[in-house]
C-alpha positions as a printed Julia matrix, in Angstrom:
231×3 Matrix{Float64}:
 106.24  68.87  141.75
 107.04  66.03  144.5
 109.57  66.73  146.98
 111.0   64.62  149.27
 113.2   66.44  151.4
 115.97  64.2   151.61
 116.65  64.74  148.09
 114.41  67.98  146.95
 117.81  69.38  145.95
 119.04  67.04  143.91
 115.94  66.5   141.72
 115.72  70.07  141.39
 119.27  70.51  140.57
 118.77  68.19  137.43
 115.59  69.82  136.48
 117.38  73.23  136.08
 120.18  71.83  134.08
 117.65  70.09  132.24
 115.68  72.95  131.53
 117.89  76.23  131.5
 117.67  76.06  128.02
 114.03  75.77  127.52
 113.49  79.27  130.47
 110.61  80.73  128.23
 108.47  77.46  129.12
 108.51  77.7   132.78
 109.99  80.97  133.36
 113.32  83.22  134.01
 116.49  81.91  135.69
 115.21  83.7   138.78
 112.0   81.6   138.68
 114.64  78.77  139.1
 116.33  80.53  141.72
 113.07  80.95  143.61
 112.49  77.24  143.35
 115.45  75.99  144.82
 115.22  78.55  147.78
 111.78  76.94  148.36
 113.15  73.19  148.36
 115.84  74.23  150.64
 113.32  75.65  153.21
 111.15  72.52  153.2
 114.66  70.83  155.12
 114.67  73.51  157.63
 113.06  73.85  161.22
 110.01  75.45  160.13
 108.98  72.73  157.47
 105.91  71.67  159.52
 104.75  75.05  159.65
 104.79  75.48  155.92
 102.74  72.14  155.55
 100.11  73.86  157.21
 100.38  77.26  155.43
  98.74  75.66  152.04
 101.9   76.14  150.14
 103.05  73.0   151.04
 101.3   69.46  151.21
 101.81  65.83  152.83
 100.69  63.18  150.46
  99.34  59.98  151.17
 103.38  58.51  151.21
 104.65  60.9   153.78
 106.32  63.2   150.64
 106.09  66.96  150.6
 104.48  68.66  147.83
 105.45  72.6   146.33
 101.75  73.87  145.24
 102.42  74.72  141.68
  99.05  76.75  140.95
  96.56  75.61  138.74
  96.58  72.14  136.85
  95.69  73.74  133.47
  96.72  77.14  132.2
  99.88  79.31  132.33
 102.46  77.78  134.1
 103.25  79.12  137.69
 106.22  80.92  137.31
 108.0   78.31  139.81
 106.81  75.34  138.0
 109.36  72.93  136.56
 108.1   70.7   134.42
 110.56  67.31  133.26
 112.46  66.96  130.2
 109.81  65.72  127.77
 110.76  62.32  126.93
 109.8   61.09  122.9
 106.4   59.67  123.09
 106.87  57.61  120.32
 103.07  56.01  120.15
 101.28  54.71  117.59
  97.59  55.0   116.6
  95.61  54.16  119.31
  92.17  53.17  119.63
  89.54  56.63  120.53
  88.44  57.55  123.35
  86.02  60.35  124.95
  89.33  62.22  126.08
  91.15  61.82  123.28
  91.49  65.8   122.74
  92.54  66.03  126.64
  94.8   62.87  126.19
  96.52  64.08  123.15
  97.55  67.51  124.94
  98.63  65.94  127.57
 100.64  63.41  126.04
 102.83  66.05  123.87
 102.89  68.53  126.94
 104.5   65.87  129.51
 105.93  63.34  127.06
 103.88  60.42  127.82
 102.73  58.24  125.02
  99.15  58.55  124.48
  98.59  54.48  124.87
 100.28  54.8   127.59
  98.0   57.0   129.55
  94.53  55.41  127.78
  95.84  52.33  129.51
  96.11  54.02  132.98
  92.92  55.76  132.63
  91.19  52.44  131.57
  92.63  50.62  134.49
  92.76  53.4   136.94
  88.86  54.64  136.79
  87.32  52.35  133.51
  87.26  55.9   131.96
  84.06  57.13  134.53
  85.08  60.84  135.78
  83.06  60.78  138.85
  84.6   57.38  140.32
  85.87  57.73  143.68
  88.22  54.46  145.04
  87.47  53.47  148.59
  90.93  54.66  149.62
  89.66  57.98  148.52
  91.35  58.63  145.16
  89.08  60.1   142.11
  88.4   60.61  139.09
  89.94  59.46  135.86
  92.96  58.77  137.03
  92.07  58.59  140.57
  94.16  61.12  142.18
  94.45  61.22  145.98
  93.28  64.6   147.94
  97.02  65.42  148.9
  98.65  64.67  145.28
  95.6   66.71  143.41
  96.09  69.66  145.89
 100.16  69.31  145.13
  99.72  69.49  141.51
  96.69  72.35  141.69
  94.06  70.83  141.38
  90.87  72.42  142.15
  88.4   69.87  141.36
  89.8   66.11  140.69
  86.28  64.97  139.22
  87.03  67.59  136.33
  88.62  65.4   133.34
  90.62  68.31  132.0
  92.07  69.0   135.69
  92.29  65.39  136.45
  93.86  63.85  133.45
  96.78  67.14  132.9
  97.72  66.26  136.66
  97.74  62.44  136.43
 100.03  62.52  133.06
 102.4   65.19  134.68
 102.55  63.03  137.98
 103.35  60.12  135.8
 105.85  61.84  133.91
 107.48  62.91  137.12
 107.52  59.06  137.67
 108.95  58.3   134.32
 111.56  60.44  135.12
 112.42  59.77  138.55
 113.11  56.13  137.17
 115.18  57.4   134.4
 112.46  56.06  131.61
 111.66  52.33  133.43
 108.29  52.3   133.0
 108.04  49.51  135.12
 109.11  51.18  137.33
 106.61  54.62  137.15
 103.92  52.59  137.14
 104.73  50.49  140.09
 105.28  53.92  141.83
 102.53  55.87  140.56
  99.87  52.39  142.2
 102.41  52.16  145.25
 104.13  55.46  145.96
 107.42  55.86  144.96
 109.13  56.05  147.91
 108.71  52.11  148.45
 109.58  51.2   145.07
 112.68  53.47  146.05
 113.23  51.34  148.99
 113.33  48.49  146.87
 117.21  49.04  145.78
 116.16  48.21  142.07
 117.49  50.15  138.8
 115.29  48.96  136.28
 112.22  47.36  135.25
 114.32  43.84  135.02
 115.12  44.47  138.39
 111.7   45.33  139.75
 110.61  42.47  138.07
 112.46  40.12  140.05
 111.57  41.05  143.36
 108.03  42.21  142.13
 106.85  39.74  145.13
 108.02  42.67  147.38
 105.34  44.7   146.65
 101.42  44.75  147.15
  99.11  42.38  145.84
  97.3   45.09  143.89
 100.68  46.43  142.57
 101.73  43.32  141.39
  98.37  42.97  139.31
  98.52  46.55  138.26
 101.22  46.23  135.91
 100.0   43.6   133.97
  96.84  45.5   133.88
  97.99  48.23  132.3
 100.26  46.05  129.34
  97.15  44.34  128.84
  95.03  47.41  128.66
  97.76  48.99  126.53
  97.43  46.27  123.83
  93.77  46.8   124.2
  93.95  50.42  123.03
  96.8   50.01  120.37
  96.07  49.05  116.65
């Protein structure tokens, strides 16, 4: 789970009431409890230390990550995962993942063509890409993210593709469902399209000229790739 410290408690706040009835998922009300202690420590004195202990990480925006255990498995007792949005999809062209994509897409809530079209443009569907800025794999996660979400070996499709839909469901969330908006943040980082000021994809949209080059174009990437894999 991404935490940025000015608001870790916030965004964990809504993830407990979003999830106290669903405890059996992700674990008892004192797993929650545990959680939020956590967040809270990552705003005190000795947050530096615990970047450097391996329970905590620095990603490639400056955001602090809680290691949630392994990317595939039983959940980690402290894991919160979001409110599963509907991922209302229809049938989408196959793939080699489409076992991987499919589990993925009713575990997080992401619609299948969805994450075919971020795979597609991401990494051309090649497991064993790595981006000169040092992301990899199918989704092209970077070192810091991976190690956030528990990642053990990024070039591992099963590893790699779990942790890329759950970080883009964290995305989706964040930006209350724009996906715009996600996507922008999962190419950019979110904390500039935060920066932005913008509540919706409309929004983003119009000042879309704020961002990177490569953002820009990624966007349209993915619709088109998105068409590409829907019937």
């Amino acid at each position: 789970m991404q935490i940025d410290p000015r608001v870790s408690k916030s965004i964990i706040d809504a993830q407990l009431l979003n999830n106290i009835g669903t405890t059996a998922q992700t674990g008892t009300t004192d797993a929650f409890s545990g959680l939020l202690e956590q967040a809270g420590q990552l705003e005190t004195d000795d947050a530096a230390a615990r970047v450097n202990s391996g329970d905590v990480t620095r990603d490639e925006n400056g955001l602090l990550w809680l290691q949630l255990g392994p990317s595939r498995g039983t959940a980690s007792p402290l894991a919160v995962y979001p409110a599963s949005s509907t991922a209302t999809d229809g049938p989408t062209k196959p793939t080699a993942y489409d076992d991987l994509i499919n589990e993925a897409s009713n575990k997080y809530g992401v619609p299948v063509s969805l994450i075919k079209a971020v795979i597609d443009t991401e990494s051309s569907f090649n497991p064993l890409v790595t981006s000169s800025a040092g992301a990899k794999g199918l989704m092209q996660l970077m070192d810091a993210t991976a190690q956030g979400l528990g990642v053990s070996d990024a070039y591992d499709p099963a590893q790699n593709i779990d942790a890329g839909v759950r970080y883009l469901s964290y995305q989706i969330k964040r930006f209350n469902g724009q996906e715009n908006m996600a996507l922008a943040a999962y190419n950019a980082g979110p904390g500039r399209i935060q920066r932005l000021g913008v509540n919706s994809d409309e929004q983003l949209m119009a000042v879309l000229d704020k961002l990177p080059v490569e953002t820009q174009k990624y966007i349209t990437k993915i619709q088109n790739a998105r068409e590409k894999y829907t019937y």
